Amino acid sequence: MSICAFNVQMKGRKVQGTIFGMLFIILSIVVYATKIGGSAISFIMGLLACVAVILMVADFEGKFGRGMEIFAKYTMPIFLMHTLLAAPLRSVLLKIGIKNALIHIVLGLGISFVGPIIAAWIMKKTKWLEFFLYPSQRSLFTK
């Protein structure tokens, strides 16, 4: 929101993003090794990671613009449904004996994005279901 509110130009910031990312990794190791804790440290580290990701991703808009448009279009469904799909997948994987972290991460991320997009597409085709995603855009009682 701040990027839009203050009209911050994000192009050409990949180097700064990489520096912030490396700083985050180094500080994470230091914080973990020295067992430093607290909500202020957690907040600062989270903020540092978010800034790093935003700065690094901003330059990829030209290369991945179409893909980002799709994700932007389905931001709300992904936000609302990712846990509803990822958590059961993790439970099923554990029940069938798959404990490999890489498989959990890849499949979990996949279902967290693809599942809500498919669900939102189905909801859009059936107009009354779309109300659950965007209640202010359409009334249930209008055509």
Tab-separated table of N, CA and C in Angstrom:
chain	number	residue	atom	x	y	z
A	1	MET	N	0.824	-1.183	0.000
A	1	MET	CA	0.000	0.000	0.000
A	1	MET	C	0.868	1.246	0.000
A	2	SER	N	1.968	1.188	0.744
A	2	SER	CA	2.860	2.348	0.803
A	2	SER	C	3.499	2.623	-0.546
A	3	ILE	N	3.825	1.578	-1.288
A	3	ILE	CA	4.428	1.739	-2.608
A	3	ILE	C	3.486	2.530	-3.514
A	4	CYS	N	2.204	2.187	-3.478
A	4	CYS	CA	1.228	2.907	-4.295
A	4	CYS	C	0.952	4.301	-3.750
A	5	ALA	N	0.807	4.415	-2.442
A	5	ALA	CA	0.468	5.708	-1.827
A	5	ALA	C	1.555	6.745	-2.053
A	6	PHE	N	2.809	6.340	-1.991
A	6	PHE	CA	3.913	7.285	-2.145
A	6	PHE	C	4.525	7.263	-3.541
A	7	ASN	N	3.902	6.489	-4.473
A	7	ASN	CA	4.358	6.399	-5.859
A	7	ASN	C	5.851	6.076	-5.954
A	8	VAL	N	6.273	5.060	-5.255
A	8	VAL	CA	7.675	4.636	-5.252
A	8	VAL	C	7.979	3.919	-6.559
A	9	GLN	N	9.048	4.313	-7.226
A	9	GLN	CA	9.463	3.666	-8.466
A	9	GLN	C	10.299	2.433	-8.115
A	10	MET	N	9.831	1.271	-8.522
A	10	MET	CA	10.459	0.014	-8.131
A	10	MET	C	11.422	-0.531	-9.183
A	11	LYS	N	11.364	-0.018	-10.398
A	11	LYS	CA	12.230	-0.529	-11.461
A	11	LYS	C	13.701	-0.281	-11.131
A	12	GLY	N	14.544	-1.240	-11.477
A	12	GLY	CA	15.983	-1.092	-11.286
A	12	GLY	C	16.435	-1.246	-9.848
A	13	ARG	N	15.650	-1.909	-9.027
A	13	ARG	CA	15.990	-2.072	-7.612
A	13	ARG	C	16.400	-3.490	-7.267
A	14	LYS	N	16.731	-4.294	-8.282
A	14	LYS	CA	17.069	-5.692	-8.039
A	14	LYS	C	18.333	-5.828	-7.189
A	15	VAL	N	19.306	-4.949	-7.400
A	15	VAL	CA	20.553	-5.019	-6.629
A	15	VAL	C	20.283	-4.728	-5.155
A	16	GLN	N	19.486	-3.691	-4.896
A	16	GLN	CA	19.147	-3.387	-3.504
A	16	GLN	C	18.363	-4.540	-2.872
A	17	GLY	N	17.473	-5.150	-3.640
A	17	GLY	CA	16.720	-6.296	-3.137
A	17	GLY	C	17.620	-7.468	-2.802
A	18	THR	N	18.610	-7.709	-3.646
A	18	THR	CA	19.568	-8.784	-3.389
A	18	THR	C	20.373	-8.501	-2.129
A	19	ILE	N	20.769	-7.252	-1.940
A	19	ILE	CA	21.517	-6.867	-0.735
A	19	ILE	C	20.655	-7.073	0.508
A	20	PHE	N	19.401	-6.623	0.453
A	20	PHE	CA	18.491	-6.834	1.582
A	20	PHE	C	18.283	-8.320	1.850
A	21	GLY	N	18.179	-9.124	0.779
A	21	GLY	CA	18.009	-10.567	0.941
A	21	GLY	C	19.210	-11.219	1.601
A	22	MET	N	20.400	-10.840	1.164
A	22	MET	CA	21.619	-11.380	1.787
A	22	MET	C	21.724	-10.942	3.246
A	23	LEU	N	21.376	-9.686	3.514
A	23	LEU	CA	21.379	-9.185	4.893
A	23	LEU	C	20.404	-9.979	5.756
A	24	PHE	N	19.231	-10.276	5.186
A	24	PHE	CA	18.244	-11.075	5.905
A	24	PHE	C	18.790	-12.464	6.235
A	25	ILE	N	19.424	-13.107	5.267
A	25	ILE	CA	19.967	-14.455	5.484
A	25	ILE	C	21.054	-14.428	6.557
A	26	ILE	N	21.967	-13.477	6.470
A	26	ILE	CA	23.057	-13.373	7.448
A	26	ILE	C	22.503	-13.103	8.839
A	27	LEU	N	21.575	-12.138	8.935
A	27	LEU	CA	20.997	-11.824	10.241
A	27	LEU	C	20.178	-12.996	10.795
A	28	SER	N	19.526	-13.744	9.919
A	28	SER	CA	18.772	-14.921	10.374
A	28	SER	C	19.695	-15.940	11.022
A	29	ILE	N	20.842	-16.163	10.401
A	29	ILE	CA	21.815	-17.107	10.962
A	29	ILE	C	22.334	-16.605	12.301
A	30	VAL	N	22.639	-15.309	12.384
A	30	VAL	CA	23.140	-14.722	13.635
A	30	VAL	C	22.087	-14.806	14.729
A	31	VAL	N	20.855	-14.445	14.398
A	31	VAL	CA	19.770	-14.490	15.388
A	31	VAL	C	19.545	-15.914	15.871
A	32	TYR	N	19.579	-16.874	14.954
A	32	TYR	CA	19.383	-18.275	15.331
A	32	TYR	C	20.540	-18.793	16.173
A	33	ALA	N	21.764	-18.481	15.776
A	33	ALA	CA	22.947	-19.002	16.474
A	33	ALA	C	23.081	-18.409	17.881
A	34	THR	N	22.723	-17.148	18.029
A	34	THR	CA	22.857	-16.497	19.341
A	34	THR	C	21.592	-16.609	20.181
A	35	LYS	N	20.551	-17.240	19.614
A	35	LYS	CA	19.276	-17.447	20.311
A	35	LYS	C	18.650	-16.138	20.778
A	36	ILE	N	18.786	-15.105	19.946
A	36	ILE	CA	18.138	-13.824	20.225
A	36	ILE	C	16.673	-13.971	19.859
A	37	GLY	N	15.796	-13.466	20.687
A	37	GLY	CA	14.378	-13.583	20.409
A	37	GLY	C	13.645	-12.297	20.736
A	38	GLY	N	12.386	-12.311	20.495
A	38	GLY	CA	11.556	-11.164	20.811
A	38	GLY	C	10.733	-10.734	19.620
A	39	SER	N	9.631	-10.071	19.920
A	39	SER	CA	8.726	-9.671	18.849
A	39	SER	C	9.328	-8.562	17.983
A	40	ALA	N	10.149	-7.696	18.557
A	40	ALA	CA	10.758	-6.622	17.760
A	40	ALA	C	11.719	-7.206	16.722
A	41	ILE	N	12.522	-8.177	17.138
A	41	ILE	CA	13.452	-8.828	16.205
A	41	ILE	C	12.669	-9.538	15.104
A	42	SER	N	11.627	-10.248	15.471
A	42	SER	CA	10.810	-10.961	14.486
A	42	SER	C	10.186	-9.987	13.494
A	43	PHE	N	9.688	-8.865	13.999
A	43	PHE	CA	9.070	-7.869	13.119
A	43	PHE	C	10.090	-7.289	12.151
A	44	ILE	N	11.244	-6.923	12.655
A	44	ILE	CA	12.284	-6.326	11.813
A	44	ILE	C	12.758	-7.330	10.758
A	45	MET	N	12.951	-8.580	11.150
A	45	MET	CA	13.388	-9.598	10.196
A	45	MET	C	12.315	-9.839	9.129
A	46	GLY	N	11.060	-9.878	9.532
A	46	GLY	CA	9.965	-10.046	8.571
A	46	GLY	C	9.883	-8.885	7.598
A	47	LEU	N	10.051	-7.675	8.124
A	47	LEU	CA	10.034	-6.485	7.284
A	47	LEU	C	11.192	-6.506	6.286
A	48	LEU	N	12.353	-6.904	6.756
A	48	LEU	CA	13.535	-6.990	5.898
A	48	LEU	C	13.319	-8.004	4.770
A	49	ALA	N	12.733	-9.143	5.101
A	49	ALA	CA	12.463	-10.165	4.088
A	49	ALA	C	11.443	-9.672	3.067
A	50	CYS	N	10.389	-9.016	3.530
A	50	CYS	CA	9.363	-8.497	2.607
A	50	CYS	C	9.947	-7.461	1.661
A	51	VAL	N	10.746	-6.546	2.184
A	51	VAL	CA	11.363	-5.518	1.341
A	51	VAL	C	12.270	-6.172	0.303
A	52	ALA	N	13.034	-7.169	0.719
A	52	ALA	CA	13.934	-7.860	-0.214
A	52	ALA	C	13.153	-8.508	-1.347
A	53	VAL	N	12.093	-9.210	-1.025
A	53	VAL	CA	11.300	-9.894	-2.048
A	53	VAL	C	10.641	-8.886	-2.989
A	54	ILE	N	10.063	-7.839	-2.442
A	54	ILE	CA	9.398	-6.833	-3.276
A	54	ILE	C	10.387	-6.190	-4.235
A	55	LEU	N	11.559	-5.820	-3.740
A	55	LEU	CA	12.553	-5.174	-4.600
A	55	LEU	C	13.082	-6.117	-5.679
A	56	MET	N	13.273	-7.388	-5.343
A	56	MET	CA	13.789	-8.334	-6.334
A	56	MET	C	12.745	-8.678	-7.392
A	57	VAL	N	11.487	-8.771	-7.002
A	57	VAL	CA	10.424	-9.170	-7.923
A	57	VAL	C	10.004	-8.018	-8.836
A	58	ALA	N	10.197	-6.785	-8.411
A	58	ALA	CA	9.729	-5.632	-9.182
A	58	ALA	C	10.313	-5.592	-10.584
A	59	ASP	N	11.530	-6.013	-10.763
A	59	ASP	CA	12.158	-5.981	-12.083
A	59	ASP	C	11.673	-7.098	-13.012
A	60	PHE	N	10.990	-8.075	-12.497
A	60	PHE	CA	10.533	-9.188	-13.319
A	60	PHE	C	9.186	-8.921	-13.980
A	61	GLU	N	8.623	-7.739	-13.783
A	61	GLU	CA	7.305	-7.441	-14.330
A	61	GLU	C	7.278	-7.591	-15.850
A	62	GLY	N	8.309	-7.138	-16.521
A	62	GLY	CA	8.358	-7.248	-17.972
A	62	GLY	C	8.416	-8.687	-18.447
A	63	LYS	N	9.165	-9.526	-17.742
A	63	LYS	CA	9.329	-10.921	-18.148
A	63	LYS	C	8.116	-11.771	-17.772
A	64	PHE	N	7.562	-11.511	-16.607
A	64	PHE	CA	6.471	-12.339	-16.106
A	64	PHE	C	5.178	-11.551	-15.947
A	65	GLY	N	5.008	-10.504	-16.742
A	65	GLY	CA	3.846	-9.619	-16.615
A	65	GLY	C	2.527	-10.348	-16.729
A	66	ARG	N	2.389	-11.222	-17.720
A	66	ARG	CA	1.122	-11.941	-17.931
A	66	ARG	C	0.816	-12.867	-16.755
A	67	GLY	N	1.830	-13.570	-16.273
A	67	GLY	CA	1.620	-14.451	-15.122
A	67	GLY	C	1.237	-13.676	-13.874
A	68	MET	N	1.874	-12.531	-13.695
A	68	MET	CA	1.552	-11.703	-12.533
A	68	MET	C	0.147	-11.122	-12.637
A	69	GLU	N	-0.304	-10.839	-13.859
A	69	GLU	CA	-1.677	-10.347	-14.044
A	69	GLU	C	-2.687	-11.401	-13.599
A	70	ILE	N	-2.396	-12.654	-13.895
A	70	ILE	CA	-3.294	-13.738	-13.487
A	70	ILE	C	-3.334	-13.834	-11.963
A	71	PHE	N	-2.142	-13.816	-11.333
A	71	PHE	CA	-2.111	-13.884	-9.873
A	71	PHE	C	-2.777	-12.658	-9.252
A	72	ALA	N	-2.597	-11.491	-9.854
A	72	ALA	CA	-3.213	-10.276	-9.328
A	72	ALA	C	-4.736	-10.369	-9.417
A	73	LYS	N	-5.222	-10.939	-10.496
A	73	LYS	CA	-6.670	-11.080	-10.690
A	73	LYS	C	-7.284	-11.997	-9.623
A	74	TYR	N	-6.531	-12.992	-9.204
A	74	TYR	CA	-7.046	-13.975	-8.254
A	74	TYR	C	-6.437	-13.827	-6.849
A	75	THR	N	-6.011	-12.642	-6.493
A	75	THR	CA	-5.395	-12.420	-5.182
A	75	THR	C	-6.342	-12.765	-4.036
A	76	MET	N	-7.569	-12.274	-4.115
A	76	MET	CA	-8.518	-12.517	-3.025
A	76	MET	C	-8.857	-14.003	-2.885
A	77	PRO	N	-9.184	-14.718	-3.957
A	77	PRO	CA	-9.430	-16.156	-3.791
A	77	PRO	C	-8.221	-16.908	-3.237
A	78	ILE	N	-7.019	-16.556	-3.698
A	78	ILE	CA	-5.825	-17.226	-3.180
A	78	ILE	C	-5.674	-16.940	-1.698
A	79	PHE	N	-5.868	-15.683	-1.311
A	79	PHE	CA	-5.770	-15.306	0.097
A	79	PHE	C	-6.794	-16.055	0.948
A	80	LEU	N	-8.010	-16.156	0.459
A	80	LEU	CA	-9.076	-16.775	1.246
A	80	LEU	C	-8.987	-18.296	1.304
A	81	MET	N	-8.516	-18.934	0.240
A	81	MET	CA	-8.616	-20.391	0.155
A	81	MET	C	-7.315	-21.163	0.249
A	82	HIS	N	-6.163	-20.511	0.298
A	82	HIS	CA	-4.915	-21.279	0.235
A	82	HIS	C	-4.776	-22.256	1.400
A	83	THR	N	-5.155	-21.835	2.584
A	83	THR	CA	-5.039	-22.724	3.742
A	83	THR	C	-6.053	-23.860	3.676
A	84	LEU	N	-7.248	-23.557	3.146
A	84	LEU	CA	-8.282	-24.586	3.036
A	84	LEU	C	-7.863	-25.737	2.129
A	85	LEU	N	-6.928	-25.475	1.234
A	85	LEU	CA	-6.467	-26.515	0.314
A	85	LEU	C	-5.105	-27.093	0.710
A	86	ALA	N	-4.222	-26.257	1.238
A	86	ALA	CA	-2.871	-26.723	1.560
A	86	ALA	C	-2.837	-27.594	2.817
A	87	ALA	N	-3.587	-27.233	3.833
A	87	ALA	CA	-3.561	-27.998	5.087
A	87	ALA	C	-4.068	-29.434	4.896
A	88	PRO	N	-5.210	-29.643	4.223
A	88	PRO	CA	-5.636	-31.032	3.992
A	88	PRO	C	-4.650	-31.824	3.132
A	89	LEU	N	-4.033	-31.159	2.158
A	89	LEU	CA	-3.037	-31.851	1.333
A	89	LEU	C	-1.891	-32.343	2.202
A	90	ARG	N	-1.430	-31.495	3.104
A	90	ARG	CA	-0.344	-31.886	4.011
A	90	ARG	C	-0.760	-33.073	4.885
A	91	SER	N	-1.976	-33.041	5.383
A	91	SER	CA	-2.479	-34.151	6.203
A	91	SER	C	-2.525	-35.449	5.408
A	92	VAL	N	-2.999	-35.359	4.174
A	92	VAL	CA	-3.077	-36.556	3.319
A	92	VAL	C	-1.682	-37.092	3.029
A	93	LEU	N	-0.739	-36.197	2.709
A	93	LEU	CA	0.626	-36.638	2.446
A	93	LEU	C	1.233	-37.338	3.657
A	94	LEU	N	0.990	-36.800	4.845
A	94	LEU	CA	1.513	-37.433	6.063
A	94	LEU	C	0.836	-38.777	6.326
A	95	LYS	N	-0.468	-38.850	6.063
A	95	LYS	CA	-1.203	-40.110	6.286
A	95	LYS	C	-0.719	-41.219	5.370
A	96	ILE	N	-0.345	-40.866	4.138
A	96	ILE	CA	0.122	-41.910	3.220
A	96	ILE	C	1.624	-42.142	3.337
A	97	GLY	N	2.252	-41.454	4.284
A	97	GLY	CA	3.644	-41.734	4.603
A	97	GLY	C	4.689	-40.902	3.870
A	98	ILE	N	4.282	-39.865	3.183
A	98	ILE	CA	5.250	-39.000	2.492
A	98	ILE	C	5.696	-37.917	3.471
A	99	LYS	N	6.969	-37.961	3.839
A	99	LYS	CA	7.501	-37.012	4.816
A	99	LYS	C	8.614	-36.142	4.238
A	100	ASN	N	8.866	-36.261	2.957
A	100	ASN	CA	9.891	-35.473	2.296
A	100	ASN	C	9.450	-34.005	2.251
A	101	ALA	N	10.257	-33.120	2.848
A	101	ALA	CA	9.906	-31.703	2.938
A	101	ALA	C	9.776	-31.060	1.560
A	102	LEU	N	10.620	-31.448	0.636
A	102	LEU	CA	10.570	-30.867	-0.703
A	102	LEU	C	9.236	-31.162	-1.387
A	103	ILE	N	8.761	-32.378	-1.261
A	103	ILE	CA	7.476	-32.748	-1.852
A	103	ILE	C	6.351	-31.953	-1.198
A	104	HIS	N	6.392	-31.819	0.122
A	104	HIS	CA	5.376	-31.045	0.838
A	104	HIS	C	5.368	-29.588	0.377
A	105	ILE	N	6.540	-28.998	0.224
A	105	ILE	CA	6.636	-27.589	-0.163
A	105	ILE	C	6.142	-27.389	-1.590
A	106	VAL	N	6.620	-28.208	-2.513
A	106	VAL	CA	6.249	-28.044	-3.921
A	106	VAL	C	4.752	-28.275	-4.118
A	107	LEU	N	4.238	-29.370	-3.605
A	107	LEU	CA	2.808	-29.644	-3.762
A	107	LEU	C	1.951	-28.649	-2.996
A	108	GLY	N	2.397	-28.251	-1.813
A	108	GLY	CA	1.659	-27.270	-1.014
A	108	GLY	C	1.566	-25.922	-1.699
A	109	LEU	N	2.679	-25.456	-2.250
A	109	LEU	CA	2.650	-24.185	-2.985
A	109	LEU	C	1.792	-24.300	-4.236
A	110	GLY	N	1.914	-25.425	-4.909
A	110	GLY	CA	1.120	-25.616	-6.118
A	110	GLY	C	-0.369	-25.572	-5.851
A	111	ILE	N	-0.821	-26.332	-4.864
A	111	ILE	CA	-2.254	-26.366	-4.547
A	111	ILE	C	-2.724	-25.046	-3.949
A	112	SER	N	-1.817	-24.320	-3.285
A	112	SER	CA	-2.186	-23.030	-2.692
A	112	SER	C	-2.485	-21.973	-3.743
A	113	PHE	N	-1.897	-22.099	-4.917
A	113	PHE	CA	-2.158	-21.139	-5.984
A	113	PHE	C	-3.151	-21.676	-7.012
A	114	VAL	N	-2.908	-22.877	-7.508
A	114	VAL	CA	-3.739	-23.427	-8.578
A	114	VAL	C	-5.152	-23.759	-8.087
A	115	GLY	N	-5.259	-24.333	-6.897
A	115	GLY	CA	-6.568	-24.702	-6.359
A	115	GLY	C	-7.530	-23.528	-6.231
A	116	PRO	N	-7.131	-22.441	-5.562
A	116	PRO	CA	-8.034	-21.288	-5.466
A	116	PRO	C	-8.367	-20.647	-6.812
A	117	ILE	N	-7.417	-20.669	-7.750
A	117	ILE	CA	-7.697	-20.100	-9.076
A	117	ILE	C	-8.769	-20.928	-9.780
A	118	ILE	N	-8.673	-22.248	-9.700
A	118	ILE	CA	-9.687	-23.126	-10.308
A	118	ILE	C	-11.026	-22.935	-9.607
A	119	ALA	N	-11.012	-22.879	-8.277
A	119	ALA	CA	-12.256	-22.682	-7.522
A	119	ALA	C	-12.904	-21.340	-7.874
A	120	ALA	N	-12.097	-20.278	-7.993
A	120	ALA	CA	-12.635	-18.968	-8.348
A	120	ALA	C	-13.207	-18.970	-9.754
A	121	TRP	N	-12.563	-19.685	-10.669
A	121	TRP	CA	-13.058	-19.785	-12.040
A	121	TRP	C	-14.422	-20.484	-12.064
A	122	ILE	N	-14.545	-21.559	-11.279
A	122	ILE	CA	-15.833	-22.268	-11.186
A	122	ILE	C	-16.884	-21.376	-10.550
A	123	MET	N	-16.511	-20.648	-9.498
A	123	MET	CA	-17.455	-19.748	-8.833
A	123	MET	C	-17.918	-18.636	-9.771
A	124	LYS	N	-17.038	-18.161	-10.616
A	124	LYS	CA	-17.404	-17.107	-11.551
A	124	LYS	C	-18.411	-17.619	-12.578
A	125	LYS	N	-18.275	-18.887	-12.975
A	125	LYS	CA	-19.206	-19.476	-13.944
A	125	LYS	C	-20.600	-19.633	-13.335
A	126	THR	N	-20.684	-19.898	-12.045
A	126	THR	CA	-21.968	-19.978	-11.348
A	126	THR	C	-22.102	-18.704	-10.533
A	127	LYS	N	-22.850	-17.763	-11.040
A	127	LYS	CA	-22.892	-16.403	-10.509
A	127	LYS	C	-23.174	-16.332	-9.010
A	128	TRP	N	-24.030	-17.171	-8.482
A	128	TRP	CA	-24.386	-17.053	-7.073
A	128	TRP	C	-23.255	-17.479	-6.153
A	129	LEU	N	-22.352	-18.348	-6.608
A	129	LEU	CA	-21.204	-18.737	-5.779
A	129	LEU	C	-20.157	-17.621	-5.679
A	130	GLU	N	-20.094	-16.761	-6.696
A	130	GLU	CA	-19.110	-15.683	-6.695
A	130	GLU	C	-19.340	-14.720	-5.532
A	131	PHE	N	-20.536	-14.682	-5.006
A	131	PHE	CA	-20.864	-13.839	-3.853
A	131	PHE	C	-19.934	-14.120	-2.676
A	132	PHE	N	-19.490	-15.355	-2.511
A	132	PHE	CA	-18.626	-15.713	-1.385
A	132	PHE	C	-17.239	-15.094	-1.489
A	133	LEU	N	-16.794	-14.800	-2.706
A	133	LEU	CA	-15.492	-14.167	-2.891
A	133	LEU	C	-15.584	-12.653	-2.925
A	134	TYR	N	-16.608	-12.129	-3.594
A	134	TYR	CA	-16.741	-10.690	-3.772
A	134	TYR	C	-18.157	-10.245	-3.406
A	135	PRO	N	-18.505	-10.238	-2.113
A	135	PRO	CA	-19.883	-9.936	-1.723
A	135	PRO	C	-20.317	-8.506	-2.039
A	136	SER	N	-19.410	-7.576	-2.112
A	136	SER	CA	-19.808	-6.190	-2.365
A	136	SER	C	-20.007	-5.888	-3.848
A	137	GLN	N	-19.514	-6.736	-4.730
A	137	GLN	CA	-19.611	-6.468	-6.161
A	137	GLN	C	-20.967	-6.836	-6.748
A	138	ARG	N	-21.621	-7.792	-6.181
A	138	ARG	CA	-22.846	-8.279	-6.781
A	138	ARG	C	-23.819	-8.707	-5.680
A	139	SER	N	-25.008	-8.271	-5.798
A	139	SER	CA	-26.028	-8.694	-4.847
A	139	SER	C	-26.579	-10.048	-5.281
A	140	LEU	N	-27.013	-10.825	-4.315
A	140	LEU	CA	-27.607	-12.125	-4.632
A	140	LEU	C	-28.947	-11.979	-5.326
A	141	PHE	N	-29.555	-10.805	-5.180
A	141	PHE	CA	-30.921	-10.644	-5.662
A	141	PHE	C	-31.019	-9.869	-6.968
A	142	THR	N	-29.887	-9.500	-7.568
A	142	THR	CA	-29.926	-8.808	-8.844
A	142	THR	C	-29.521	-9.765	-9.956
A	143	LYS	N	-29.930	-9.444	-11.158
A	143	LYS	CA	-29.631	-10.319	-12.289
A	143	LYS	C	-28.293	-10.000	-12.884
